[in-house]
Coordinates of C-alpha atoms in Angstrom, one line a residue:
X48 CA 157.1 110.0 90.4
X49 CA 160.9 109.3 90.2
X50 CA 162.9 110.4 93.2
X51 CA 164.9 113.5 92.7
X52 CA 168.6 112.9 92.1
X53 CA 171.0 114.4 94.7
X54 CA 173.4 117.1 93.7
X55 CA 176.9 115.9 92.9
X56 CA 179.6 117.1 95.4
X57 CA 180.7 120.7 94.9
X58 CA 184.1 121.3 93.4
X59 CA 183.9 125.0 93.7
X60 CA 182.4 127.5 96.1
X61 CA 182.6 131.2 95.7
X62 CA 181.3 134.4 97.1
X63 CA 181.7 138.2 97.8
X64 CA 181.4 140.3 100.9
X65 CA 180.8 144.0 101.4
X66 CA 182.0 145.5 104.7
X67 CA 181.3 149.1 105.8
X68 CA 180.6 151.3 108.8
X69 CA 176.9 151.5 109.6
X70 CA 175.7 155.0 108.7
X71 CA 174.2 155.9 112.1
X72 CA 175.5 158.2 114.8
X73 CA 174.8 155.7 117.5
X74 CA 175.6 152.0 117.4
X75 CA 172.4 149.9 117.3
X76 CA 171.3 147.9 120.3
X77 CA 170.2 144.3 119.8
X78 CA 166.5 145.1 119.3
X79 CA 167.3 147.7 116.7
X80 CA 169.7 145.3 115.0
X81 CA 166.9 142.7 114.7
X82 CA 164.7 145.3 113.1
X83 CA 167.4 146.3 110.6
X84 CA 168.1 142.8 109.5
X85 CA 164.6 141.4 109.5
X86 CA 164.7 140.7 105.7
X87 CA 162.1 137.9 105.8
X88 CA 158.8 137.8 107.8
X89 CA 158.9 133.9 108.0
X90 CA 162.4 133.7 109.7
X91 CA 163.9 135.3 112.7
X92 CA 167.2 137.2 112.9
X93 CA 170.0 135.3 114.5
X94 CA 171.2 137.3 117.6
X95 CA 174.2 136.6 119.8
X96 CA 175.7 138.6 122.7
X97 CA 178.8 136.4 123.3
X98 CA 181.6 137.1 122.7
X99 CA 180.2 140.3 121.4
X100 CA 176.9 141.7 120.0
X101 CA 176.2 140.1 116.6
X102 CA 173.1 139.9 114.5
X103 CA 172.7 138.0 111.2
X104 CA 169.7 138.2 108.9
X105 CA 167.8 135.2 107.5
X106 CA 169.2 133.8 104.2
X107 CA 167.7 135.2 101.0
X108 CA 167.9 133.4 97.6
X109 CA 168.4 134.9 94.2
X110 CA 167.7 132.8 91.1
X111 CA 170.4 133.0 88.4
X112 CA 170.7 131.6 84.8
X113 CA 173.9 132.8 83.1
X114 CA 177.4 131.9 82.1
X115 CA 180.0 131.4 84.8
X116 CA 183.1 133.6 84.9
X117 CA 186.1 131.9 83.3
X118 CA 189.7 132.8 82.8
X119 CA 190.1 130.9 79.6
X120 CA 187.0 132.3 77.9
X121 CA 184.9 129.1 78.2
X122 CA 181.1 129.8 78.3
X123 CA 179.6 127.4 80.8
X124 CA 175.9 128.2 81.5
X125 CA 174.8 127.6 85.0
X126 CA 171.4 127.7 86.7
X127 CA 170.4 127.8 90.4
X128 CA 170.2 130.0 93.4
X129 CA 172.7 132.3 95.2
X130 CA 172.4 132.6 99.0
X131 CA 172.9 136.0 100.7
X132 CA 172.7 137.5 104.2
X133 CA 173.5 140.6 106.1
X134 CA 175.3 140.8 109.4
X135 CA 175.9 143.5 112.0
X136 CA 178.8 143.4 114.5
X137 CA 178.5 145.3 117.8
X138 CA 175.8 147.4 116.2
X139 CA 178.5 149.3 114.2
X140 CA 180.0 147.3 111.3
X141 CA 177.6 146.1 108.5
X142 CA 178.4 143.3 106.1
X143 CA 176.5 141.7 103.3
X144 CA 177.6 138.4 101.9
X145 CA 176.5 136.4 98.8
X146 CA 177.8 132.9 97.9
X147 CA 177.1 129.6 96.1
X148 CA 178.4 126.2 95.5
X149 CA 179.0 124.8 92.0
X150 CA 179.0 121.0 91.4
X151 CA 181.6 119.4 89.1
X152 CA 179.0 118.2 86.6
X153 CA 175.4 118.9 85.7
X154 CA 172.7 117.9 83.2
X155 CA 173.1 118.7 79.5
X156 CA 169.8 120.5 79.5
X157 CA 168.1 122.9 82.0
X158 CA 166.0 121.3 84.6
X159 CA 162.5 122.6 85.7
X160 CA 162.9 125.6 88.0
X161 CA 161.4 123.8 91.0
X162 CA 164.4 121.4 91.0
X163 CA 166.8 124.3 91.6
X164 CA 164.8 125.9 94.3
X165 CA 164.9 122.9 96.5
X166 CA 168.8 123.1 96.5
X167 CA 169.4 126.5 97.9
X168 CA 172.8 128.0 97.3
X169 CA 173.7 125.6 94.5
X170 CA 174.4 126.9 91.0
X171 CA 174.5 123.9 88.6
X172 CA 176.5 123.9 85.4
X173 CA 175.1 122.5 82.2
X174 CA 177.7 119.9 81.5
X175 CA 181.2 119.6 83.0
X176 CA 182.7 122.4 85.1
X177 CA 186.2 123.6 84.2
X178 CA 186.8 124.3 87.9
X179 CA 190.3 125.9 87.7
X180 CA 189.3 128.3 84.9
X181 CA 186.1 129.3 86.7
X182 CA 187.9 129.8 90.0
X183 CA 190.4 132.1 88.3
X184 CA 187.5 133.8 86.5
X185 CA 185.7 134.4 89.8
X186 CA 188.7 135.9 91.5
X187 CA 189.6 138.0 88.4
X188 CA 186.1 139.4 88.2
X189 CA 183.2 138.5 86.0
X190 CA 182.6 139.9 82.5
X191 CA 179.3 141.6 81.7
X192 CA 176.6 139.0 81.7
X193 CA 178.5 136.4 83.8
X194 CA 177.4 135.2 87.2
X195 CA 178.3 138.1 89.6
X196 CA 177.6 137.3 93.2
X197 CA 179.1 140.8 94.1
X198 CA 176.1 142.4 92.5
X199 CA 173.8 140.4 94.7
X200 CA 175.8 141.5 97.8
X201 CA 175.6 145.1 96.6
X202 CA 171.9 144.9 96.1
X203 CA 171.4 143.5 99.6
X204 CA 173.6 146.3 101.0
X205 CA 171.6 149.0 99.3
X206 CA 168.4 147.5 100.7
X207 CA 169.7 147.5 104.3
X208 CA 171.2 151.0 104.0
X209 CA 167.8 152.4 103.1
X210 CA 166.2 151.3 106.4
X211 CA 164.6 154.2 108.3
X212 CA 166.5 153.3 111.5
X213 CA 169.6 154.7 109.9
X214 CA 170.1 158.5 110.2
X215 CA 173.0 158.5 107.6
X216 CA 175.3 160.2 110.1
X217 CA 178.2 157.9 110.8
X218 CA 180.6 159.0 113.6
X219 CA 183.6 159.2 111.3
X220 CA 184.5 158.8 107.7
X221 CA 185.5 155.5 106.3
X222 CA 185.5 153.5 103.0
X223 CA 183.8 150.1 102.3
X224 CA 185.8 147.1 101.2
X225 CA 185.1 144.1 99.0
X226 CA 186.3 140.6 99.6
X227 CA 186.0 138.1 96.8
X228 CA 186.7 134.4 97.5
X229 CA 186.9 131.0 95.8
X230 CA 187.3 127.6 97.4
X231 CA 188.5 124.5 95.6
X232 CA 188.6 120.9 97.0
X233 CA 191.7 119.9 99.0
X234 CA 193.5 116.7 98.1
X235 CA 192.1 113.6 99.8
X236 CA 193.2 113.4 103.4
X237 CA 194.5 117.0 103.5
X238 CA 193.0 119.7 105.7
X239 CA 192.0 123.2 104.7
X240 CA 194.5 125.7 103.4
X241 CA 194.7 129.3 102.5
X242 CA 196.5 129.5 99.2
X243 CA 196.4 133.2 98.6
X244 CA 195.2 136.5 100.2
X245 CA 195.6 139.5 98.0
X246 CA 195.1 143.2 98.4
X247 CA 194.0 144.5 95.0
X248 CA 192.9 147.8 93.7
X249 CA 189.7 149.7 94.5
X250 CA 189.4 148.3 98.0
X251 CA 189.2 144.8 96.7
X252 CA 190.6 141.7 98.4
X253 CA 190.8 138.2 97.0
X254 CA 191.1 134.9 98.8
X255 CA 191.7 131.5 97.3
X256 CA 191.2 128.4 99.6
X257 CA 191.4 124.7 99.5
X258 CA 188.9 122.8 101.7
X259 CA 188.0 119.2 102.4
X260 CA 185.0 117.7 100.7
X261 CA 181.8 118.2 102.7
X262 CA 182.7 121.7 103.8
X263 CA 179.5 123.7 103.5
X264 CA 179.0 127.0 101.8
X265 CA 177.7 128.5 105.1
X266 CA 181.0 127.4 106.9
X267 CA 183.1 129.1 104.2
X268 CA 181.0 132.2 104.2
X269 CA 181.4 132.5 108.0
X270 CA 185.2 132.3 107.6
X271 CA 185.3 134.8 104.8
X272 CA 183.0 137.2 106.6
X273 CA 185.4 137.1 109.5
X274 CA 188.4 137.7 107.3
X275 CA 186.6 140.6 105.6
X276 CA 185.6 142.2 109.0
X277 CA 189.1 142.1 110.4
X278 CA 190.7 143.3 107.1
X279 CA 188.2 146.3 107.1
X280 CA 189.2 147.1 110.7
X281 CA 192.9 147.1 109.9
X282 CA 192.4 149.2 106.8
X283 CA 190.2 151.7 108.5
X284 CA 192.5 152.3 111.5
X285 CA 195.6 152.5 109.2
X286 CA 193.8 155.2 107.2
X287 CA 192.9 157.1 110.4
X288 CA 196.6 157.3 111.3
X289 CA 197.7 158.0 107.8
X290 CA 195.5 161.1 107.8
X291 CA 197.6 162.7 110.6
X292 CA 201.0 164.2 110.4
X293 CA 202.6 162.9 113.6
X294 CA 206.1 163.5 115.0
X295 CA 208.2 166.3 116.4
X296 CA 207.9 168.4 113.3
X297 CA 204.2 167.9 112.8
X298 CA 201.9 170.9 112.7
X299 CA 198.9 168.9 113.9
X300 CA 197.4 170.3 117.0
X301 CA 196.3 168.2 119.9
X302 CA 192.6 168.8 119.4
X303 CA 192.8 167.5 115.8
X304 CA 194.7 164.4 116.8
X305 CA 192.2 163.5 119.6
X306 CA 189.2 164.2 117.3
X307 CA 190.7 162.0 114.6
X308 CA 191.7 159.0 116.8
X309 CA 189.1 159.0 119.5
X310 CA 186.5 157.3 117.2
X311 CA 188.8 154.3 116.9
X312 CA 188.7 153.9 120.7
X313 CA 185.0 154.5 120.9
X314 CA 183.9 152.3 118.0
X315 CA 186.5 149.9 116.7
X316 CA 189.3 148.8 119.0
X317 CA 187.1 146.3 121.0
X318 CA 186.0 144.5 117.8
X319 CA 189.2 142.6 117.2
X320 CA 188.3 138.9 117.8
X321 CA 189.7 136.8 114.9
X322 CA 188.0 133.4 114.4
X323 CA 185.4 134.0 117.2
X324 CA 182.6 133.0 114.8
X325 CA 184.4 130.5 112.6
X326 CA 183.9 126.7 112.7
X327 CA 186.7 124.8 114.5
X328 CA 187.9 123.0 111.3
X329 CA 188.3 126.2 109.3
X330 CA 189.6 128.4 112.2
X331 CA 193.1 127.2 111.5
X332 CA 193.0 129.1 108.2
X333 CA 193.6 132.2 110.3
X334 CA 197.1 130.9 111.2
X335 CA 198.8 131.8 107.9
X336 CA 197.5 135.4 108.2
X337 CA 198.8 135.6 111.8
X338 CA 202.3 134.4 110.7
X339 CA 202.6 136.6 107.6
X340 CA 201.6 139.4 107.2
X341 CA 200.7 139.2 110.9
X342 CA 197.2 140.6 111.2
X343 CA 197.1 140.7 115.0
X344 CA 200.6 141.9 115.4
X345 CA 199.8 144.8 113.1
X346 CA 196.6 145.5 114.9
X347 CA 198.3 145.5 118.3
X348 CA 200.9 147.9 117.0
X349 CA 198.2 150.2 115.7
X350 CA 196.3 150.1 118.9
X351 CA 199.4 150.9 121.0
X352 CA 200.2 153.8 118.6
X353 CA 196.7 155.3 118.9
X354 CA 196.8 155.1 122.7
X355 CA 200.3 156.6 122.8
X356 CA 199.2 159.5 120.6
X357 CA 196.0 160.1 122.7
X358 CA 198.1 160.1 125.9
X359 CA 200.8 162.3 124.4
X360 CA 198.3 164.9 123.2
X361 CA 195.9 164.7 126.2
X362 CA 198.6 165.6 128.7
X363 CA 199.5 169.0 127.3
X364 CA 195.8 169.8 126.9
X365 CA 195.2 169.0 130.5
X366 CA 198.1 171.2 131.6
X367 CA 196.7 174.1 129.5
X368 CA 193.3 173.7 131.2
X369 CA 194.7 174.0 134.7
X370 CA 197.2 176.7 134.0
X371 CA 196.2 179.8 135.9
X372 CA 195.5 183.0 134.1
X373 CA 198.3 185.6 134.2

């Protein structure tokens, strides 16, 4: 039997992430998190308590045989497997992530299925990959029938949300977000770079990256999971504040302000740790987002504003409580 040929280096990696508030009144402890994310009986859930409670499911594989998305209309068939996992941060924020790597060239004809299964997370084109057109197609969104890793992330999210541990009673209202990413190879000798981070419509974010050859899909997925988590935190807290009419002429009573903003303190403010679970080589990709638009600066300003408002509205309430009856 001839030895199996190795997969050519990937010239494109892509994925999608769903991020949402876990629909449960109480945050899950580490044992419950392991139950929630036990997607496979043959592999254990990854659990970590430093720097914060984090749980990640075993990887699951989904077989695909379909055209790749393409901005120029090229129909390149690809076959292989997409990797997906679910993760829970501090028992409160749930994410599902699906991703794959695409080599620059593949065979002219479909291989036996067993040859794809032994290369998990690789989707191989039939022929040559038009990498730039496919990267643009991925970020622009697939057409009907194209490879759609977002559907795989959605399917995994639906599966996790049906778990009987969840009482479907979240402590506050929020909206999920989607982050779609594509990574192309960096020039020889150059390090990783973040070319574009875009806030699009319908809660969609897109990220385009350049990374050195040899960067794994798992490393890229960890980075993009982290970006998606912190973007969701920013988005959710901004919406909490936007829902209030604050200021001297506001008609909002103290009780409403406290009820609206208190969940941020209880459930979200302690989750801000950019890059805590990102590999050293890719952690530098946070720097452009810290410079402009300034994720952490915006977060710190929001946190201070929330604390100021809670203090401002708590003091009059305390005075009313101790005021003696006439």
